């Protein structure tokens, strides 16, 4: 099981905060450092100093780290046009020496769209745009040097694009995730290197993975995407430390456990992670909400990761 530190900067984080956590993740031997891509806070937090752009953050971290994988879980197709997004992700991949992973979803949080003047179409159109963006972005990256790329869709049209720059990685890993039962598995089967189920009860996860396997078989894909999951992290050396960390993020330990969280002592965390492995996950995104608590990151690296 590979472990990734996953952050939610819209809840309140400067770039310096994210850099400290990313460096702690790198020093601790984690597989990667990922961040969400949101523009408005959620819940009863200040959100200060305000939102930061995911791909600007990752560009900086690309040259401020040296080993860990970097990416989004996930960027929203409503936020950016596919051509400029393909350019930005390829550029950041080059800046990192080939360590970027690209998570893309349809978008769901209407409040952040209305807050910053971003169009928020109906669900069906959001999925249509996501599908076109996945086809365009992967198509641009796959176009041979010296050739051009054309696309005519309902929402986007590209004519004689030089399809540059190219990422360092070929192919650059694409992550698709979610709980949808039809279109989401189909998109993952067609475009994704990895399929992620976020914040679910562990017993519900295998059925979603099986939908992706079935969708992969239906299109003749020899091997399905790799499977991963995301879960909130709240680990302490004893129950008192667990409760303290839960209180710091406004959550209850038992509520988090019920919903698939990695909660409890290191031994309990290892047991829960083994359940994710049994469900089929090969990578786990650990949602760290208190970015000032670097001891939390260090504890999991020292007392949990080494037992996996």
PDB file of N, CA and C in Angstrom, residues 169-264:
ATOM      1  N   UNK A 169       6.430  12.536 -18.753  1.00  0.00           N
ATOM      2  CA  UNK A 169       5.915  11.174 -18.686  1.00  0.00           C
ATOM      3  C   UNK A 169       5.058  10.870 -19.914  1.00  0.00           C
ATOM      4  N   UNK A 170       5.196   9.673 -20.416  1.00  0.00           N
ATOM      5  CA  UNK A 170       4.383   9.271 -21.554  1.00  0.00           C
ATOM      6  C   UNK A 170       3.890   7.843 -21.343  1.00  0.00           C
ATOM      7  N   UNK A 171       2.639   7.687 -20.936  1.00  0.00           N
ATOM      8  CA  UNK A 171       1.659   8.738 -20.702  1.00  0.00           C
ATOM      9  C   UNK A 171       1.748   9.301 -19.288  1.00  0.00           C
ATOM     10  N   UNK A 172       1.328  10.542 -19.129  1.00  0.00           N
ATOM     11  CA  UNK A 172       1.201  11.123 -17.800  1.00  0.00           C
ATOM     12  C   UNK A 172      -0.013  10.489 -17.126  1.00  0.00           C
ATOM     13  N   UNK A 173       0.117  10.028 -15.878  1.00  0.00           N
ATOM     14  CA  UNK A 173      -1.002   9.325 -15.228  1.00  0.00           C
ATOM     15  C   UNK A 173      -2.213  10.234 -15.001  1.00  0.00           C
ATOM     16  N   UNK A 174      -3.373   9.751 -15.433  1.00  0.00           N
ATOM     17  CA  UNK A 174      -4.645  10.434 -15.237  1.00  0.00           C
ATOM     18  C   UNK A 174      -5.434   9.686 -14.171  1.00  0.00           C
ATOM     19  N   UNK A 175      -6.017  10.432 -13.239  1.00  0.00           N
ATOM     20  CA  UNK A 175      -6.840   9.854 -12.184  1.00  0.00           C
ATOM     21  C   UNK A 175      -8.282  10.301 -12.379  1.00  0.00           C
ATOM     22  N   UNK A 176      -9.192   9.354 -12.382  1.00  0.00           N
ATOM     23  CA  UNK A 176     -10.628   9.618 -12.399  1.00  0.00           C
ATOM     24  C   UNK A 176     -11.204   8.975 -11.147  1.00  0.00           C
ATOM     25  N   UNK A 177     -12.170   9.621 -10.526  1.00  0.00           N
ATOM     26  CA  UNK A 177     -12.734   9.050  -9.312  1.00  0.00           C
ATOM     27  C   UNK A 177     -14.182   9.430  -9.117  1.00  0.00           C
ATOM     28  N   UNK A 178     -14.789   8.820  -8.122  1.00  0.00           N
ATOM     29  CA  UNK A 178     -16.161   9.163  -7.782  1.00  0.00           C
ATOM     30  C   UNK A 178     -17.005   7.956  -7.470  1.00  0.00           C
ATOM     31  N   UNK A 179     -18.307   8.230  -7.244  1.00  0.00           N
ATOM     32  CA  UNK A 179     -19.248   7.204  -6.826  1.00  0.00           C
ATOM     33  C   UNK A 179     -20.273   6.863  -7.892  1.00  0.00           C
ATOM     34  N   UNK A 180     -20.236   7.548  -9.032  1.00  0.00           N
ATOM     35  CA  UNK A 180     -21.207   7.286 -10.087  1.00  0.00           C
ATOM     36  C   UNK A 180     -21.136   5.852 -10.577  1.00  0.00           C
ATOM     37  N   UNK A 181     -22.271   5.293 -10.937  1.00  0.00           N
ATOM     38  CA  UNK A 181     -22.344   3.875 -11.266  1.00  0.00           C
ATOM     39  C   UNK A 181     -22.206   3.584 -12.752  1.00  0.00           C
ATOM     40  N   UNK A 182     -22.351   4.578 -13.622  1.00  0.00           N
ATOM     41  CA  UNK A 182     -22.307   4.310 -15.057  1.00  0.00           C
ATOM     42  C   UNK A 182     -21.238   5.138 -15.761  1.00  0.00           C
ATOM     43  N   UNK A 183     -21.434   6.444 -15.840  1.00  0.00           N
ATOM     44  CA  UNK A 183     -20.521   7.262 -16.629  1.00  0.00           C
ATOM     45  C   UNK A 183     -19.141   7.344 -15.997  1.00  0.00           C
ATOM     46  N   UNK A 184     -19.083   7.414 -14.668  1.00  0.00           N
ATOM     47  CA  UNK A 184     -17.776   7.499 -14.001  1.00  0.00           C
ATOM     48  C   UNK A 184     -16.921   6.262 -14.266  1.00  0.00           C
ATOM     49  N   UNK A 185     -17.426   5.038 -14.060  1.00  0.00           N
ATOM     50  CA  UNK A 185     -16.613   3.870 -14.409  1.00  0.00           C
ATOM     51  C   UNK A 185     -16.230   3.820 -15.884  1.00  0.00           C
ATOM     52  N   UNK A 186     -17.142   4.253 -16.767  1.00  0.00           N
ATOM     53  CA  UNK A 186     -16.832   4.230 -18.195  1.00  0.00           C
ATOM     54  C   UNK A 186     -15.695   5.186 -18.535  1.00  0.00           C
ATOM     55  N   UNK A 187     -15.710   6.372 -17.944  1.00  0.00           N
ATOM     56  CA  UNK A 187     -14.632   7.330 -18.185  1.00  0.00           C
ATOM     57  C   UNK A 187     -13.312   6.815 -17.613  1.00  0.00           C
ATOM     58  N   UNK A 188     -13.371   6.209 -16.436  1.00  0.00           N
ATOM     59  CA  UNK A 188     -12.146   5.651 -15.846  1.00  0.00           C
ATOM     60  C   UNK A 188     -11.577   4.553 -16.731  1.00  0.00           C
ATOM     61  N   UNK A 189     -12.425   3.688 -17.227  1.00  0.00           N
ATOM     62  CA  UNK A 189     -11.954   2.595 -18.073  1.00  0.00           C
ATOM     63  C   UNK A 189     -11.289   3.123 -19.337  1.00  0.00           C
ATOM     64  N   UNK A 190     -11.809   4.208 -19.864  1.00  0.00           N
ATOM     65  CA  UNK A 190     -11.291   4.726 -21.126  1.00  0.00           C
ATOM     66  C   UNK A 190     -10.036   5.568 -20.956  1.00  0.00           C
ATOM     67  N   UNK A 191      -9.953   6.349 -19.883  1.00  0.00           N
ATOM     68  CA  UNK A 191      -8.899   7.357 -19.811  1.00  0.00           C
ATOM     69  C   UNK A 191      -7.935   7.215 -18.632  1.00  0.00           C
ATOM     70  N   UNK A 192      -8.310   6.517 -17.575  1.00  0.00           N
ATOM     71  CA  UNK A 192      -7.571   6.639 -16.314  1.00  0.00           C
ATOM     72  C   UNK A 192      -6.483   5.595 -16.155  1.00  0.00           C
ATOM     73  N   UNK A 193      -5.364   6.030 -15.565  1.00  0.00           N
ATOM     74  CA  UNK A 193      -4.355   5.106 -15.053  1.00  0.00           C
ATOM     75  C   UNK A 193      -4.725   4.634 -13.659  1.00  0.00           C
ATOM     76  N   UNK A 194      -5.558   5.435 -12.971  1.00  0.00           N
ATOM     77  CA  UNK A 194      -5.958   5.101 -11.597  1.00  0.00           C
ATOM     78  C   UNK A 194      -7.386   5.558 -11.376  1.00  0.00           C
ATOM     79  N   UNK A 195      -8.138   4.740 -10.650  1.00  0.00           N
ATOM     80  CA  UNK A 195      -9.508   5.080 -10.277  1.00  0.00           C
ATOM     81  C   UNK A 195      -9.574   5.197  -8.760  1.00  0.00           C
ATOM     82  N   UNK A 196     -10.152   6.307  -8.283  1.00  0.00           N
ATOM     83  CA  UNK A 196     -10.173   6.611  -6.856  1.00  0.00           C
ATOM     84  C   UNK A 196     -11.604   6.674  -6.335  1.00  0.00           C
ATOM     85  N   UNK A 197     -11.841   6.022  -5.207  1.00  0.00           N
ATOM     86  CA  UNK A 197     -13.122   6.137  -4.501  1.00  0.00           C
ATOM     87  C   UNK A 197     -12.879   6.984  -3.252  1.00  0.00           C
ATOM     88  N   UNK A 198     -13.458   8.184  -3.188  1.00  0.00           N
ATOM     89  CA  UNK A 198     -13.172   9.063  -2.051  1.00  0.00           C
ATOM     90  C   UNK A 198     -14.190   8.925  -0.918  1.00  0.00           C
ATOM     91  N   UNK A 199     -13.685   8.830   0.290  1.00  0.00           N
ATOM     92  CA  UNK A 199     -14.465   9.010   1.518  1.00  0.00           C
ATOM     93  C   UNK A 199     -15.726   8.146   1.534  1.00  0.00           C
ATOM     94  N   UNK A 200     -15.517   6.845   1.488  1.00  0.00           N
ATOM     95  CA  UNK A 200     -16.613   5.883   1.473  1.00  0.00           C
ATOM     96  C   UNK A 200     -16.434   4.865   2.586  1.00  0.00           C
ATOM     97  N   UNK A 201     -17.513   4.223   2.953  1.00  0.00           N
ATOM     98  CA  UNK A 201     -17.409   3.072   3.830  1.00  0.00           C
ATOM     99  C   UNK A 201     -16.634   1.988   3.093  1.00  0.00           C
ATOM    100  N   UNK A 202     -15.712   1.340   3.792  1.00  0.00           N
ATOM    101  CA  UNK A 202     -14.817   0.396   3.126  1.00  0.00           C
ATOM    102  C   UNK A 202     -15.601  -0.728   2.466  1.00  0.00           C
ATOM    103  N   UNK A 203     -16.682  -1.161   3.099  1.00  0.00           N
ATOM    104  CA  UNK A 203     -17.447  -2.277   2.542  1.00  0.00           C
ATOM    105  C   UNK A 203     -18.154  -1.917   1.230  1.00  0.00           C
ATOM    106  N   UNK A 204     -18.294  -0.618   0.941  1.00  0.00           N
ATOM    107  CA  UNK A 204     -18.948  -0.201  -0.303  1.00  0.00           C
ATOM    108  C   UNK A 204     -17.975  -0.090  -1.476  1.00  0.00           C
ATOM    109  N   UNK A 205     -16.681  -0.106  -1.195  1.00  0.00           N
ATOM    110  CA  UNK A 205     -15.687   0.190  -2.232  1.00  0.00           C
ATOM    111  C   UNK A 205     -15.545  -0.920  -3.274  1.00  0.00           C
ATOM    112  N   UNK A 206     -15.502  -2.206  -2.898  1.00  0.00           N
ATOM    113  CA  UNK A 206     -15.286  -3.235  -3.918  1.00  0.00           C
ATOM    114  C   UNK A 206     -16.297  -3.208  -5.058  1.00  0.00           C
ATOM    115  N   UNK A 207     -17.544  -2.878  -4.773  1.00  0.00           N
ATOM    116  CA  UNK A 207     -18.557  -2.843  -5.829  1.00  0.00           C
ATOM    117  C   UNK A 207     -18.228  -1.774  -6.863  1.00  0.00           C
ATOM    118  N   UNK A 208     -17.694  -0.647  -6.418  1.00  0.00           N
ATOM    119  CA  UNK A 208     -17.348   0.411  -7.373  1.00  0.00           C
ATOM    120  C   UNK A 208     -16.135   0.008  -8.210  1.00  0.00           C
ATOM    121  N   UNK A 209     -15.159  -0.627  -7.575  1.00  0.00           N
ATOM    122  CA  UNK A 209     -14.023  -1.133  -8.340  1.00  0.00           C
ATOM    123  C   UNK A 209     -14.494  -2.148  -9.389  1.00  0.00           C
ATOM    124  N   UNK A 210     -15.442  -2.990  -9.014  1.00  0.00           N
ATOM    125  CA  UNK A 210     -15.941  -4.007  -9.950  1.00  0.00           C
ATOM    126  C   UNK A 210     -16.630  -3.346 -11.144  1.00  0.00           C
ATOM    127  N   UNK A 211     -17.306  -2.234 -10.932  1.00  0.00           N
ATOM    128  CA  UNK A 211     -17.921  -1.523 -12.066  1.00  0.00           C
ATOM    129  C   UNK A 211     -16.858  -1.038 -13.042  1.00  0.00           C
ATOM    130  N   UNK A 212     -15.722  -0.600 -12.510  1.00  0.00           N
ATOM    131  CA  UNK A 212     -14.634  -0.151 -13.386  1.00  0.00           C
ATOM    132  C   UNK A 212     -14.025  -1.342 -14.120  1.00  0.00           C
ATOM    133  N   UNK A 213     -13.865  -2.454 -13.430  1.00  0.00           N
ATOM    134  CA  UNK A 213     -13.366  -3.666 -14.103  1.00  0.00           C
ATOM    135  C   UNK A 213     -14.295  -4.054 -15.255  1.00  0.00           C
ATOM    136  N   UNK A 214     -15.602  -4.046 -14.987  1.00  0.00           N
ATOM    137  CA  UNK A 214     -16.566  -4.428 -16.018  1.00  0.00           C
ATOM    138  C   UNK A 214     -16.533  -3.460 -17.186  1.00  0.00           C
ATOM    139  N   UNK A 215     -16.420  -2.159 -16.901  1.00  0.00           N
ATOM    140  CA  UNK A 215     -16.348  -1.168 -17.974  1.00  0.00           C
ATOM    141  C   UNK A 215     -15.075  -1.337 -18.787  1.00  0.00           C
ATOM    142  N   UNK A 216     -13.986  -1.712 -18.133  1.00  0.00           N
ATOM    143  CA  UNK A 216     -12.727  -1.945 -18.838  1.00  0.00           C
ATOM    144  C   UNK A 216     -12.846  -3.145 -19.766  1.00  0.00           C
ATOM    145  N   UNK A 217     -13.441  -4.215 -19.269  1.00  0.00           N
ATOM    146  CA  UNK A 217     -13.644  -5.407 -20.094  1.00  0.00           C
ATOM    147  C   UNK A 217     -14.522  -5.093 -21.293  1.00  0.00           C
ATOM    148  N   UNK A 218     -15.542  -4.256 -21.077  1.00  0.00           N
ATOM    149  CA  UNK A 218     -16.487  -3.940 -22.145  1.00  0.00           C
ATOM    150  C   UNK A 218     -15.838  -3.227 -23.318  1.00  0.00           C
ATOM    151  N   UNK A 219     -14.761  -2.483 -23.079  1.00  0.00           N
ATOM    152  CA  UNK A 219     -14.091  -1.774 -24.180  1.00  0.00           C
ATOM    153  C   UNK A 219     -12.813  -2.482 -24.613  1.00  0.00           C
ATOM    154  N   UNK A 220     -12.578  -3.676 -24.067  1.00  0.00           N
ATOM    155  CA  UNK A 220     -11.423  -4.451 -24.471  1.00  0.00           C
ATOM    156  C   UNK A 220     -10.124  -4.034 -23.839  1.00  0.00           C
ATOM    157  N   UNK A 221     -10.182  -3.314 -22.722  1.00  0.00           N
ATOM    158  CA  UNK A 221      -8.966  -2.936 -22.008  1.00  0.00           C
ATOM    159  C   UNK A 221      -8.428  -4.152 -21.270  1.00  0.00           C
ATOM    160  N   UNK A 222      -7.184  -4.498 -21.498  1.00  0.00           N
ATOM    161  CA  UNK A 222      -6.624  -5.730 -20.944  1.00  0.00           C
ATOM    162  C   UNK A 222      -6.554  -5.696 -19.425  1.00  0.00           C
ATOM    163  N   UNK A 223      -6.111  -4.581 -18.869  1.00  0.00           N
ATOM    164  CA  UNK A 223      -6.009  -4.429 -17.427  1.00  0.00           C
ATOM    165  C   UNK A 223      -6.765  -3.177 -17.007  1.00  0.00           C
ATOM    166  N   UNK A 224      -7.559  -3.246 -15.939  1.00  0.00           N
ATOM    167  CA  UNK A 224      -8.249  -2.049 -15.483  1.00  0.00           C
ATOM    168  C   UNK A 224      -7.272  -1.058 -14.880  1.00  0.00           C
ATOM    169  N   UNK A 225      -7.716   0.154 -14.583  1.00  0.00           N
ATOM    170  CA  UNK A 225      -6.842   1.096 -13.876  1.00  0.00           C
ATOM    171  C   UNK A 225      -6.442   0.555 -12.508  1.00  0.00           C
ATOM    172  N   UNK A 226      -5.375   1.091 -11.970  1.00  0.00           N
ATOM    173  CA  UNK A 226      -5.058   0.834 -10.564  1.00  0.00           C
ATOM    174  C   UNK A 226      -6.170   1.419  -9.706  1.00  0.00           C
ATOM    175  N   UNK A 227      -6.356   0.870  -8.521  1.00  0.00           N
ATOM    176  CA  UNK A 227      -7.432   1.317  -7.643  1.00  0.00           C
ATOM    177  C   UNK A 227      -6.860   1.983  -6.397  1.00  0.00           C
ATOM    178  N   UNK A 228      -7.500   3.091  -6.002  1.00  0.00           N
ATOM    179  CA  UNK A 228      -7.101   3.803  -4.792  1.00  0.00           C
ATOM    180  C   UNK A 228      -8.342   4.295  -4.065  1.00  0.00           C
ATOM    181  N   UNK A 229      -8.123   4.844  -2.882  1.00  0.00           N
ATOM    182  CA  UNK A 229      -9.203   5.400  -2.077  1.00  0.00           C
ATOM    183  C   UNK A 229      -8.662   6.599  -1.315  1.00  0.00           C
ATOM    184  N   UNK A 230      -9.579   7.443  -0.843  1.00  0.00           N
ATOM    185  CA  UNK A 230      -9.218   8.585  -0.006  1.00  0.00           C
ATOM    186  C   UNK A 230      -9.978   8.487   1.308  1.00  0.00           C
ATOM    187  N   UNK A 231      -9.298   8.816   2.412  1.00  0.00           N
ATOM    188  CA  UNK A 231      -9.910   8.719   3.738  1.00  0.00           C
ATOM    189  C   UNK A 231      -9.298   9.759   4.656  1.00  0.00           C
ATOM    190  N   UNK A 232     -10.114  10.290   5.566  1.00  0.00           N
ATOM    191  CA  UNK A 232      -9.606  11.248   6.535  1.00  0.00           C
ATOM    192  C   UNK A 232      -8.642  10.538   7.485  1.00  0.00           C
ATOM    193  N   UNK A 233      -7.602  11.262   7.920  1.00  0.00           N
ATOM    194  CA  UNK A 233      -6.573  10.716   8.805  1.00  0.00           C
ATOM    195  C   UNK A 233      -6.684  11.356  10.184  1.00  0.00           C
ATOM    196  N   UNK A 234      -6.690  10.516  11.211  1.00  0.00           N
ATOM    197  CA  UNK A 234      -6.688  11.010  12.599  1.00  0.00           C
ATOM    198  C   UNK A 234      -6.069   9.935  13.480  1.00  0.00           C
ATOM    199  N   UNK A 235      -4.742   9.958  13.585  1.00  0.00           N
ATOM    200  CA  UNK A 235      -3.992   8.937  14.308  1.00  0.00           C
ATOM    201  C   UNK A 235      -3.277   9.582  15.486  1.00  0.00           C
ATOM    202  N   UNK A 236      -3.297   8.901  16.615  1.00  0.00           N
ATOM    203  CA  UNK A 236      -2.584   9.387  17.801  1.00  0.00           C
ATOM    204  C   UNK A 236      -1.911   8.250  18.527  1.00  0.00           C
ATOM    205  N   UNK A 237      -0.961   8.592  19.376  1.00  0.00           N
ATOM    206  CA  UNK A 237      -0.234   7.564  20.121  1.00  0.00           C
ATOM    207  C   UNK A 237      -1.121   6.855  21.139  1.00  0.00           C
ATOM    208  N   UNK A 238      -2.165   7.559  21.574  1.00  0.00           N
ATOM    209  CA  UNK A 238      -3.129   6.965  22.492  1.00  0.00           C
ATOM    210  C   UNK A 238      -4.486   7.602  22.218  1.00  0.00           C
ATOM    211  N   UNK A 239      -5.521   7.141  22.930  1.00  0.00           N
ATOM    212  CA  UNK A 239      -6.879   7.633  22.681  1.00  0.00           C
ATOM    213  C   UNK A 239      -7.006   9.131  22.945  1.00  0.00           C
ATOM    214  N   UNK A 240      -6.290   9.626  23.951  1.00  0.00           N
ATOM    215  CA  UNK A 240      -6.366  11.055  24.259  1.00  0.00           C
ATOM    216  C   UNK A 240      -5.835  11.886  23.098  1.00  0.00           C
ATOM    217  N   UNK A 241      -4.733  11.452  22.491  1.00  0.00           N
ATOM    218  CA  UNK A 241      -4.182  12.190  21.357  1.00  0.00           C
ATOM    219  C   UNK A 241      -5.102  12.091  20.146  1.00  0.00           C
ATOM    220  N   UNK A 242      -5.744  10.951  19.961  1.00  0.00           N
ATOM    221  CA  UNK A 242      -6.720  10.816  18.871  1.00  0.00           C
ATOM    222  C   UNK A 242      -7.861  11.809  19.076  1.00  0.00           C
ATOM    223  N   UNK A 243      -8.386  11.878  20.271  1.00  0.00           N
ATOM    224  CA  UNK A 243      -9.495  12.801  20.555  1.00  0.00           C
ATOM    225  C   UNK A 243      -9.058  14.247  20.357  1.00  0.00           C
ATOM    226  N   UNK A 244      -7.831  14.572  20.770  1.00  0.00           N
ATOM    227  CA  UNK A 244      -7.338  15.939  20.585  1.00  0.00           C
ATOM    228  C   UNK A 244      -7.256  16.292  19.108  1.00  0.00           C
ATOM    229  N   UNK A 245      -6.754  15.376  18.309  1.00  0.00           N
ATOM    230  CA  UNK A 245      -6.631  15.656  16.873  1.00  0.00           C
ATOM    231  C   UNK A 245      -8.018  15.738  16.215  1.00  0.00           C
ATOM    232  N   UNK A 246      -8.936  14.913  16.649  1.00  0.00           N
ATOM    233  CA  UNK A 246     -10.296  14.981  16.114  1.00  0.00           C
ATOM    234  C   UNK A 246     -10.938  16.322  16.451  1.00  0.00           C
ATOM    235  N   UNK A 247     -10.775  16.768  17.685  1.00  0.00           N
ATOM    236  CA  UNK A 247     -11.354  18.051  18.097  1.00  0.00           C
ATOM    237  C   UNK A 247     -10.758  19.204  17.313  1.00  0.00           C
ATOM    238  N   UNK A 248      -9.485  19.110  16.973  1.00  0.00           N
ATOM    239  CA  UNK A 248      -8.820  20.188  16.232  1.00  0.00           C
ATOM    240  C   UNK A 248      -9.410  20.371  14.847  1.00  0.00           C
ATOM    241  N   UNK A 249     -10.009  19.314  14.280  1.00  0.00           N
ATOM    242  CA  UNK A 249     -10.613  19.445  12.950  1.00  0.00           C
ATOM    243  C   UNK A 249     -12.142  19.404  13.015  1.00  0.00           C
ATOM    244  N   UNK A 250     -12.688  19.513  14.236  1.00  0.00           N
ATOM    245  CA  UNK A 250     -14.128  19.586  14.399  1.00  0.00           C
ATOM    246  C   UNK A 250     -14.864  18.297  14.076  1.00  0.00           C
ATOM    247  N   UNK A 251     -14.234  17.154  14.336  1.00  0.00           N
ATOM    248  CA  UNK A 251     -14.842  15.868  14.018  1.00  0.00           C
ATOM    249  C   UNK A 251     -14.862  14.974  15.257  1.00  0.00           C
ATOM    250  N   UNK A 252     -15.644  13.908  15.183  1.00  0.00           N
ATOM    251  CA  UNK A 252     -15.702  12.917  16.250  1.00  0.00           C
ATOM    252  C   UNK A 252     -15.030  11.631  15.773  1.00  0.00           C
ATOM    253  N   UNK A 253     -14.189  11.006  16.605  1.00  0.00           N
ATOM    254  CA  UNK A 253     -13.489   9.791  16.155  1.00  0.00           C
ATOM    255  C   UNK A 253     -14.421   8.715  15.625  1.00  0.00           C
ATOM    256  N   UNK A 254     -15.521   8.437  16.319  1.00  0.00           N
ATOM    257  CA  UNK A 254     -16.383   7.332  15.890  1.00  0.00           C
ATOM    258  C   UNK A 254     -17.072   7.658  14.571  1.00  0.00           C
ATOM    259  N   UNK A 255     -17.451   8.902  14.381  1.00  0.00           N
ATOM    260  CA  UNK A 255     -18.064   9.304  13.109  1.00  0.00           C
ATOM    261  C   UNK A 255     -17.092   9.077  11.967  1.00  0.00           C
ATOM    262  N   UNK A 256     -15.827   9.440  12.157  1.00  0.00           N
ATOM    263  CA  UNK A 256     -14.838   9.243  11.107  1.00  0.00           C
ATOM    264  C   UNK A 256     -14.600   7.761  10.841  1.00  0.00           C
ATOM    265  N   UNK A 257     -14.529   6.961  11.889  1.00  0.00           N
ATOM    266  CA  UNK A 257     -14.350   5.512  11.719  1.00  0.00           C
ATOM    267  C   UNK A 257     -15.485   4.919  10.893  1.00  0.00           C
ATOM    268  N   UNK A 258     -16.704   5.310  11.209  1.00  0.00           N
ATOM    269  CA  UNK A 258     -17.874   4.762  10.520  1.00  0.00           C
ATOM    270  C   UNK A 258     -17.823   5.031   9.029  1.00  0.00           C
ATOM    271  N   UNK A 259     -17.219   6.137   8.660  1.00  0.00           N
ATOM    272  CA  UNK A 259     -17.184   6.538   7.253  1.00  0.00           C
ATOM    273  C   UNK A 259     -15.842   6.249   6.585  1.00  0.00           C
ATOM    274  N   UNK A 260     -15.124   5.265   7.108  1.00  0.00           N
ATOM    275  CA  UNK A 260     -13.917   4.804   6.440  1.00  0.00           C
ATOM    276  C   UNK A 260     -12.645   5.521   6.823  1.00  0.00           C
ATOM    277  N   UNK A 261     -12.682   6.366   7.844  1.00  0.00           N
ATOM    278  CA  UNK A 261     -11.496   7.111   8.245  1.00  0.00           C
ATOM    279  C   UNK A 261     -10.409   6.229   8.812  1.00  0.00           C
ATOM    280  N   UNK A 262      -9.162   6.705   8.673  1.00  0.00           N
ATOM    281  CA  UNK A 262      -8.009   6.040   9.286  1.00  0.00           C
ATOM    282  C   UNK A 262      -7.849   6.675  10.659  1.00  0.00           C
ATOM    283  N   UNK A 263      -8.439   6.064  11.667  1.00  0.00           N
ATOM    284  CA  UNK A 263      -8.622   6.699  12.967  1.00  0.00           C
ATOM    285  C   UNK A 263      -8.161   5.751  14.068  1.00  0.00           C
ATOM    286  N   UNK A 264      -7.425   6.315  15.034  1.00  0.00           N
ATOM    287  CA  UNK A 264      -7.043   5.534  16.198  1.00  0.00           C
ATOM    288  C   UNK A 264      -5.547   5.509  16.412  1.00  0.00           C
TER     289      UNK A 264
END
